Short mmCIF file of C-alpha atoms and ligand atoms in Angstrom, two decimals:
data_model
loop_
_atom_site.label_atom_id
_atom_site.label_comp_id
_atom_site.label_asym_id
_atom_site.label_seq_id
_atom_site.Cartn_x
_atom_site.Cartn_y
_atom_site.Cartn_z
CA UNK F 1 89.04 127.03 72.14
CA UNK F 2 92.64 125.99 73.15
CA UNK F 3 93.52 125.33 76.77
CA UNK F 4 96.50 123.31 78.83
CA UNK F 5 97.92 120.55 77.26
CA UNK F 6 95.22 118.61 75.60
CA UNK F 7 94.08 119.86 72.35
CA UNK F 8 90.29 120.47 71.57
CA UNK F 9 89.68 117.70 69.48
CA UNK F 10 91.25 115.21 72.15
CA UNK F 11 89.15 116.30 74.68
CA UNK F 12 86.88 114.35 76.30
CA UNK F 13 83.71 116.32 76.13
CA UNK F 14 82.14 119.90 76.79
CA UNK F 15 81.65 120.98 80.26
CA UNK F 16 78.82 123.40 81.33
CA UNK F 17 78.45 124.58 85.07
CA UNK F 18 77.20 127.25 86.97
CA UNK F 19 76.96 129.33 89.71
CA UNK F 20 74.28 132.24 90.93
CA UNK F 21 75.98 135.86 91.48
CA UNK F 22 73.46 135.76 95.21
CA UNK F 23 76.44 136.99 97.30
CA UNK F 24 78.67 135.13 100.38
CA UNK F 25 80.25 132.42 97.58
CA UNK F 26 81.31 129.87 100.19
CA UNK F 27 83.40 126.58 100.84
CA UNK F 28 80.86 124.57 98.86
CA UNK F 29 80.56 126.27 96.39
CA UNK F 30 84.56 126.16 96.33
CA UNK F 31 84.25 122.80 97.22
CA UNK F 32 81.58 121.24 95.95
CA UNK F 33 81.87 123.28 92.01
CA UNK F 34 84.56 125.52 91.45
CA UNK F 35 87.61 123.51 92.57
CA UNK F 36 86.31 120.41 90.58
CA UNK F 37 86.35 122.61 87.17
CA UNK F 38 89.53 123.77 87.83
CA UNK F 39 90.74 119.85 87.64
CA UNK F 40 88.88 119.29 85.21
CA UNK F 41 89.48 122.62 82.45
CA UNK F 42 92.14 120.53 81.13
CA UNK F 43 90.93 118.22 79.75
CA UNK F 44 87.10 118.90 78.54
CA UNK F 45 86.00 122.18 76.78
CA UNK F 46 84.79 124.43 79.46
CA UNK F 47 82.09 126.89 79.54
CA UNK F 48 81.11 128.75 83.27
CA UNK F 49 78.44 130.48 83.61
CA UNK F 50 77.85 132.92 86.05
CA UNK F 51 73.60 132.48 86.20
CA UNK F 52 71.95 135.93 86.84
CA UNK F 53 68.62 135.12 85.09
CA UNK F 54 68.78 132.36 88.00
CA UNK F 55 69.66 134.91 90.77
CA UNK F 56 66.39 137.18 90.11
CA UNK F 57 63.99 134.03 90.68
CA UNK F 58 64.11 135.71 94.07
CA UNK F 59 64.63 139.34 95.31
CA UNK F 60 67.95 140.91 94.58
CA UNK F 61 69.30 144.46 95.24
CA UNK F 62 70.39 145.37 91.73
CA UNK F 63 73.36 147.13 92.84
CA UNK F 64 74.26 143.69 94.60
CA UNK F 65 73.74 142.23 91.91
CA UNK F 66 75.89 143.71 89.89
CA UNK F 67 78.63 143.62 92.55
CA UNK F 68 78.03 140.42 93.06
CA UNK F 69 78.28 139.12 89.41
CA UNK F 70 82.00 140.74 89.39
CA UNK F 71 82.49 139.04 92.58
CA UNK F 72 81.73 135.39 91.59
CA UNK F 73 83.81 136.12 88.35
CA UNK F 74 86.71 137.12 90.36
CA UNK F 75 85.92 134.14 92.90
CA UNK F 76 86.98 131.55 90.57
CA UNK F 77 89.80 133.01 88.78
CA UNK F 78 91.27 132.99 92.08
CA UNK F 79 90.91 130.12 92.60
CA UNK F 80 92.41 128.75 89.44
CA UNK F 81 89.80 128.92 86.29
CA UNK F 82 91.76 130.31 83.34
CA UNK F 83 89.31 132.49 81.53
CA UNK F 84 91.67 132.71 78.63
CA UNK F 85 91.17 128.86 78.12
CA UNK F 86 87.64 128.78 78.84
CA UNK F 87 85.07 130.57 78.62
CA UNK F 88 84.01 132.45 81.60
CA UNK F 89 80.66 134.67 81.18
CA UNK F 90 77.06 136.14 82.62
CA UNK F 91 74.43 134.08 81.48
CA UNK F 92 72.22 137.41 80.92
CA UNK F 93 74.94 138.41 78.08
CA UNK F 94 73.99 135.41 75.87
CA UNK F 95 70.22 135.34 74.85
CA UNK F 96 70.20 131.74 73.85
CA UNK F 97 69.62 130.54 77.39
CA UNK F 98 66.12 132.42 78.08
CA UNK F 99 65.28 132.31 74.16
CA UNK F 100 65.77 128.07 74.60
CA UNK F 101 64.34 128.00 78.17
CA UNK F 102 61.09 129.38 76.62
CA UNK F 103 60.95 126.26 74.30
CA UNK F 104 61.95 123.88 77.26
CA UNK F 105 58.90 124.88 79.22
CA UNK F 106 56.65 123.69 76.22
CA UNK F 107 58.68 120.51 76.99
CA UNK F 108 58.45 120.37 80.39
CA UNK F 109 55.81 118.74 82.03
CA UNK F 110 54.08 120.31 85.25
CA UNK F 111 54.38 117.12 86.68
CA UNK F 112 58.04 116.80 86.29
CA UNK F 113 58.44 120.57 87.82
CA UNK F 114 55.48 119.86 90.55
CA UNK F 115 58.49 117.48 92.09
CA UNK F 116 61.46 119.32 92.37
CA UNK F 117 62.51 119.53 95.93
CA UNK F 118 64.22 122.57 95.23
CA UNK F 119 61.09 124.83 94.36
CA UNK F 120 59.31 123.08 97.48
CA UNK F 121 62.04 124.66 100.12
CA UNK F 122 62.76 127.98 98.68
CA UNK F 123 58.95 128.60 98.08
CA UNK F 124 58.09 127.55 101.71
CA UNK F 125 54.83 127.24 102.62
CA UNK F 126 53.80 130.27 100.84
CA UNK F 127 53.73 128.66 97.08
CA UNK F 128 51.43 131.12 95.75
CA UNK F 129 53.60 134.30 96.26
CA UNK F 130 56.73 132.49 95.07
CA UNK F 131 57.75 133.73 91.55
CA UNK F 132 56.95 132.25 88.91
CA UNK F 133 60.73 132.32 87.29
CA UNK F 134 61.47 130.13 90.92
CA UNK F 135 59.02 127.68 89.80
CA UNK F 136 60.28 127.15 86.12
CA UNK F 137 63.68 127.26 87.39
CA UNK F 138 65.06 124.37 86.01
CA UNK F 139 63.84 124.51 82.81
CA UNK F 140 66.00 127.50 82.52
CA UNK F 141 68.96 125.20 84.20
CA UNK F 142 68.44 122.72 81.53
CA UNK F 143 68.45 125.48 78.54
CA UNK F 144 72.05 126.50 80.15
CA UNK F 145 73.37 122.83 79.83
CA UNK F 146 71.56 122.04 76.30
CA UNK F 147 72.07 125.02 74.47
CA UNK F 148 75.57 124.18 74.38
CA UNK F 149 74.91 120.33 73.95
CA UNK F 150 77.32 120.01 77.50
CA UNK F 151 78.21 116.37 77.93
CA UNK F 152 79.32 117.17 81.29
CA UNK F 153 78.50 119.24 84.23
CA UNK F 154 80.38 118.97 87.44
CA UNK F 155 78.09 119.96 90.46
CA UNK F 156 77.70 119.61 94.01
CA UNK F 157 75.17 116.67 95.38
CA UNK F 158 72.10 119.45 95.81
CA UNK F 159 71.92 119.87 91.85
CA UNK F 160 71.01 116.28 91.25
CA UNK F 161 67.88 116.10 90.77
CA UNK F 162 68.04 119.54 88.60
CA UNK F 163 70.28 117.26 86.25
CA UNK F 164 68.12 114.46 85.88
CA UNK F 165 65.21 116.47 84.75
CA UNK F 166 67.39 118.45 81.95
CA UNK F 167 68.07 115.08 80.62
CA UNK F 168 64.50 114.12 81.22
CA UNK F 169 63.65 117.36 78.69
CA UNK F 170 67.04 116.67 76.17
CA UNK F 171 65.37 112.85 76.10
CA UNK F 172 61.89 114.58 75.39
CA UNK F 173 62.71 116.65 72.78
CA UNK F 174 64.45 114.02 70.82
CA UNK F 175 61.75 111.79 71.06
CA UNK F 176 59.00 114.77 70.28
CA UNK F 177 60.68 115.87 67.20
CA UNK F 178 62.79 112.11 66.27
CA UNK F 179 66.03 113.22 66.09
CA UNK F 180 68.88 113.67 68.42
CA UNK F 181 69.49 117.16 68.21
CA UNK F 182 70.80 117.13 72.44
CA UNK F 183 72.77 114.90 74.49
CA UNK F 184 72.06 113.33 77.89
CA UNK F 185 74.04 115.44 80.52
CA UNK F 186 76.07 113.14 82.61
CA UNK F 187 76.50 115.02 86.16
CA UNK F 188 80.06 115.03 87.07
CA UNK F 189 79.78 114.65 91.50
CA UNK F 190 82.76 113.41 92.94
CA UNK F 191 84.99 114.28 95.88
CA UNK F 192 84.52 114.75 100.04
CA UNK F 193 83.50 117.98 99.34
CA UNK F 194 80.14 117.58 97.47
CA UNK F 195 77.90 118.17 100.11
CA UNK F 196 79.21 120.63 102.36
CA UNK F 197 76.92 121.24 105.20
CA UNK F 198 75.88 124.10 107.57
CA UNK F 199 78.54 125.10 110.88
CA UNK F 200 75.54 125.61 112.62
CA UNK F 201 73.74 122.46 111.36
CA UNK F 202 75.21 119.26 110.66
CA UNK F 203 71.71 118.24 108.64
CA UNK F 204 71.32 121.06 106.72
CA UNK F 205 73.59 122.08 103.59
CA UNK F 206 75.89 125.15 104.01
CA UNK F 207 74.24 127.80 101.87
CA UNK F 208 74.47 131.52 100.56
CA UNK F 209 70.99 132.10 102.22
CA UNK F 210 71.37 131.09 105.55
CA UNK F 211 70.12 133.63 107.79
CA UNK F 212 73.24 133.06 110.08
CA UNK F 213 76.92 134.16 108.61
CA UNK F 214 78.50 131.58 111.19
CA UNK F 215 76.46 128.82 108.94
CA UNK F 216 79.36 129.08 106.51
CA UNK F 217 82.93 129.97 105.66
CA UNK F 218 82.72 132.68 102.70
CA UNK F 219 85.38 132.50 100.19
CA UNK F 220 86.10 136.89 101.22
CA UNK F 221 86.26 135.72 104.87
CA UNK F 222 89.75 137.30 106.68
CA UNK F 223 91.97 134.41 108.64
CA UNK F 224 90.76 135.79 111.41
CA UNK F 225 87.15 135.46 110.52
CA UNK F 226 87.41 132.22 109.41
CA UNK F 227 89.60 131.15 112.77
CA UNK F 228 86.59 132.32 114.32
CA UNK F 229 83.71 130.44 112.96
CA UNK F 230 85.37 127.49 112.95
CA UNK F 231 86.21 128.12 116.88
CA UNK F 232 82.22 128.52 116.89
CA UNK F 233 81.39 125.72 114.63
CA UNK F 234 78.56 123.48 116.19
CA UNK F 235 80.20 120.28 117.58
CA UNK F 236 79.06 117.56 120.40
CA UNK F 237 80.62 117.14 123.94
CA UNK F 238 82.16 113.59 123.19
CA UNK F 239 86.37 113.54 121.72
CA UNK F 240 86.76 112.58 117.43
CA UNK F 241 86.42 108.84 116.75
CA UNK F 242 89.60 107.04 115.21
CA UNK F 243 87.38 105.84 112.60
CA UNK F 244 84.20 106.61 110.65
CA UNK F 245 81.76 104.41 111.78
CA UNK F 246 82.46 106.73 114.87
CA UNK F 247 80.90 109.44 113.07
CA UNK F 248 77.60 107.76 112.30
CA UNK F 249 74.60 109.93 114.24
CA UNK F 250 77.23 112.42 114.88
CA UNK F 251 76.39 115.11 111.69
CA UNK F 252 78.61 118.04 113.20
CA UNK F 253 81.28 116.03 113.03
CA UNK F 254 81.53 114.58 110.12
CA UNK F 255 80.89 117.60 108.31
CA UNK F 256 84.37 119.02 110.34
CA UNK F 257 86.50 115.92 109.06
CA UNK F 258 84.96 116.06 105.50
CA UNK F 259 85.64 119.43 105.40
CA UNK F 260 89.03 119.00 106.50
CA UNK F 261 89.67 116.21 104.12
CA UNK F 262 88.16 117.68 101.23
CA UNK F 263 90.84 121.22 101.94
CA UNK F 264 93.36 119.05 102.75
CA UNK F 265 93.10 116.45 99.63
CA UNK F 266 93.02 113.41 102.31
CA UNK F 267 90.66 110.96 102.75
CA UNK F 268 88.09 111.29 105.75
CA UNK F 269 89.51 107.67 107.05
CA UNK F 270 93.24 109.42 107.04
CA UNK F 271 91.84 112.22 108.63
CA UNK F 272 90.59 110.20 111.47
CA UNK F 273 93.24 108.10 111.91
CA UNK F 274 94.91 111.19 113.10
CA UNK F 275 92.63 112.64 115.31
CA UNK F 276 90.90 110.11 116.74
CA UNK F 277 90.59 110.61 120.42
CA UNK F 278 90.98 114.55 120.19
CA UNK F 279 89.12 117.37 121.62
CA UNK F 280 87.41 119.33 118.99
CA UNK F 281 89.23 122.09 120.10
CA UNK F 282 92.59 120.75 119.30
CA UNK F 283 91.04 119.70 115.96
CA UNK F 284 89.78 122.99 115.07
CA UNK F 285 92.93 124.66 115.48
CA UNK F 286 94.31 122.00 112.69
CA UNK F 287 91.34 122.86 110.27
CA UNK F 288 91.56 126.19 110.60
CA UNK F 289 95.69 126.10 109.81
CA UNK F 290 94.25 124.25 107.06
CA UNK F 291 91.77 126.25 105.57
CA UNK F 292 93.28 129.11 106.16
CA UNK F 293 96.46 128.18 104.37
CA UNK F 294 93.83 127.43 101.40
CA UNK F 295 91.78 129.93 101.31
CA UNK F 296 93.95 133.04 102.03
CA UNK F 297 95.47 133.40 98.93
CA UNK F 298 92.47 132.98 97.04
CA UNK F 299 90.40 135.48 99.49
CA UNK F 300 93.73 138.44 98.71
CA UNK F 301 93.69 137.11 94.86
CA UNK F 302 89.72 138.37 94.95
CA UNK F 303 90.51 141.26 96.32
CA UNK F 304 92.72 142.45 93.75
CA UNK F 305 90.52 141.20 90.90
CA UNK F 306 87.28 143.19 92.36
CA UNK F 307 89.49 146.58 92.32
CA UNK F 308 90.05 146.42 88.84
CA UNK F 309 86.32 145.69 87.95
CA UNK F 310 86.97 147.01 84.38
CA UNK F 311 89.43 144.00 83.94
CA UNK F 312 86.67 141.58 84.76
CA UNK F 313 84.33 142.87 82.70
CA UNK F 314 86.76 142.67 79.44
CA UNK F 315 87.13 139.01 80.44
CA UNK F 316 83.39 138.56 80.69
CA UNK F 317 82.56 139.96 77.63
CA UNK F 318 85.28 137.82 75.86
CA UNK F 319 83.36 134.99 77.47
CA UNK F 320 79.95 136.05 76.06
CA UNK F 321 81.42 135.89 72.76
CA UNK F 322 82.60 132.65 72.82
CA UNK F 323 79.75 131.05 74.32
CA UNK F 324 77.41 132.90 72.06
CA UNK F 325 78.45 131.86 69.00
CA UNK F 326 77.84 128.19 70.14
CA UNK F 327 74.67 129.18 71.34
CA UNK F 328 73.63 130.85 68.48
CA UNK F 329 74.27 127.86 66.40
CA UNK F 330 72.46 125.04 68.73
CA UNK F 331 69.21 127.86 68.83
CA UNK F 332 68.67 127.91 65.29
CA UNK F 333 69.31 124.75 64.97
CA UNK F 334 66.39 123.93 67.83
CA UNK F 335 63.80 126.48 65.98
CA UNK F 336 64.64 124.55 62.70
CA UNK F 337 63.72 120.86 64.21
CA UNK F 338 60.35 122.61 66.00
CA UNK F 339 59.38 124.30 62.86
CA UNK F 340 60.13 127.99 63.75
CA UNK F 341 59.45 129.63 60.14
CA UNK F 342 63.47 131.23 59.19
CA UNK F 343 63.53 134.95 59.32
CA UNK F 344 65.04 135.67 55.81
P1 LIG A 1 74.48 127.49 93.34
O1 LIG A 1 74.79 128.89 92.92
O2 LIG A 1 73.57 127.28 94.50
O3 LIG A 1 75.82 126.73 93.67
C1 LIG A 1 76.89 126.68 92.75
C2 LIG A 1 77.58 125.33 92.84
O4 LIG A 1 77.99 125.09 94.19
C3 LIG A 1 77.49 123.83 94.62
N1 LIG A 1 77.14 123.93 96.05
C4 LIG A 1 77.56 123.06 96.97
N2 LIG A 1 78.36 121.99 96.90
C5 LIG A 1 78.61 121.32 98.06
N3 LIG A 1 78.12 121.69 99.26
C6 LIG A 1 77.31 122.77 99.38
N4 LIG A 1 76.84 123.16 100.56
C7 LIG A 1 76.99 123.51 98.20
N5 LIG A 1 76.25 124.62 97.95
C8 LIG A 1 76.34 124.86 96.63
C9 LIG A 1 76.24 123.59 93.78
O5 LIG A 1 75.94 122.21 93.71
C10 LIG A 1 76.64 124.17 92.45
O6 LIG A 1 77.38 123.21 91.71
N6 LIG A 1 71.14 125.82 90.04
C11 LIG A 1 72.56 126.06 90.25
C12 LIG A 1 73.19 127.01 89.26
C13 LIG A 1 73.03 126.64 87.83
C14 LIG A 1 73.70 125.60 87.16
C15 LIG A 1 73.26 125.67 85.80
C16 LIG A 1 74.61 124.63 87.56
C17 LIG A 1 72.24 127.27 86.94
N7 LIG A 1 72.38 126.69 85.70
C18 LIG A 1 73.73 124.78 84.86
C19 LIG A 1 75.07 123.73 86.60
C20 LIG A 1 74.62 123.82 85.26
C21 LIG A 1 72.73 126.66 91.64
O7 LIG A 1 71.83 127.22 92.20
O8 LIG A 1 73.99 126.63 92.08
#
């Protein structure tokens, strides 16, 4: 692979993220993911992966689906992946991910999955009727990292603890087996925009889920759309503090200024030394100018990618070619160390 101005073997490692094709791709996902690859597909080896196996741990319309796999595609080559440089493809289109998952969950322990916070809040308090795909999860996360040996992979603040078991399971294997066929995954979370949380809900992160659409800004949303959450954006009666100790206790609004700061490439402190003493209302005006001017051109650059669905699909399958001949390799490599008899 070839890409900007650093050549493969200078680069500084192999990137791995992804994303689930659920539908209403929002500001952190922009924010928290995509826009960090985009700084960073210069200079590491980048594979994104749009994660459908993910997407069916829970119920999902397979028309949706489908029109929602073109539509995360098309969400971050607007926003600036180059899927010439990188490879850009549906997780479903490369078997190695399920065929290495499958070995990961004789690595796994029950213990290590019994913790993950994740399976706790989407299974509710109905465990026994969640799926059992939902519960194995992130076994299949950590196949999607390992099976490319990824050094790196940039993610928002909510996919910690989904990192730290796949190198729990890369560190594992190696020991199982005594050699060091994987490496340890380093997560890559940086920037104001790793947590993005809720309109509606200072404590709770903005997600594709939430019930309410005023919860989050979607990446499709028209100016005037977005002008209008924002107007209805949860806040508290008192004016913005000057600094951020100001925000502490105050969740609403410190989600608004991070937001801002992390759309307008500022630091929160900046931010504040602007507004402090405002109304929110004056301040919302400024973040929606803001996001506005950010996210329109991305929103119409979607638009035209999702009416030539063809297109995408060409770049996709490109993608899955790329990726899986790497996977390829890395699997038969795996069923070599655990003793997998070669087909001849
Ligand atoms: P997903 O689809 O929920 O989200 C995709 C990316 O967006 C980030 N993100 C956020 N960042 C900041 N604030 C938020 N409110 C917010 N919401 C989402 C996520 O951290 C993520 O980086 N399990 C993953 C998908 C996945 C994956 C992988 C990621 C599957 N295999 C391998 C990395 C590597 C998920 O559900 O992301």
């Amino acid at each position: 692979m070839t890409s900007g101005s650093t050549p493969l073997g200078a680069r500084a490692g192999r990137i791995l993220s992804g994303i689930q094709p659920t539908g209403n791709l929002h500001l952190g996902n922009y924010l928290g993911a995509i826009r960090n690859w985009v700084a960073l597909q210069n200079d590491f080896e980048c594979l994104f992966c749009i994660v459908d196996l993910h997407a069916i741990t829970v119920w999902q319309d397979p028309k949706e689906l489908i029109r929602n796999t073109r539509e995360v595609a098309a969400g971050m080559i607007a926003a600036g992946v180059d899927p010439v440089a990188n490879a850009l493809f549906v997780q479903s289109h490369v078997p190695g991910h399920a065929q290495l998952a499958w070995v990961f969950n004789c690595v796994a322990r029950i213990g290590w999955l019994n913790r993950m916070t994740q399976f706790k809040d989407k299974a509710g308090k109905n465990r026994e009727a969640a799926s059992v795909g939902l519960y194995v999860y992130p076994n299949l996360m950590a196949a999607d990292i390992l099976v490319y040996k990824a050094t790196h992979v940039p993610v928002g603040e909510d996919q910690k603890q989904h990192l730290e078991l796949a190198r729990d399971i890369a560190q594992k294997f190696n020991i199982d087996f005594g050699r060091e066929v994987f490496p340890l995954p380093e997560p890559v979370i940086r920037g104001p925009g790793m947590r993005v949380m809720s309109l509606r809900d200072g404590q709770k992160k903005m997600s594709k889920s939430d019930e309410s659409d005023y919860s989050r800004i979607a990446m499709t949303d028209s100016r005037d759309t977005i002008a209008l959450k924002i107007q209805k954006a949860r806040t508290d009666p008192n004016p913005l503090p000057s600094d951020i100790a100001g925000l502490e206790g105050r969740p609403e609004a410190a989600n608004l200024v991070n937001i801002c700061a992390a759309l307008s490439d500022r630091t929160a402190e900046d931010i504040l030394k602007e507004i402090g003493g405002w109304q929110f209302s004056q301040f919302k005006t400024q973040l929606t100018e803001v996001a506005v001017s950010l996210l329109g051109p991305i929103n119409a650059e979607m638009a035209r990618l999702m009416n030539d669905p063809a297109e995408l699909d060409r770049i996709l399958a490109r993608g899955a070619e790329r990726a899986g001949a790497i996977a390829e390799a890395v699997l038969k490599e795996v069923y070599g160390v655990v003793g997998f008899l070669p087909r001849r």
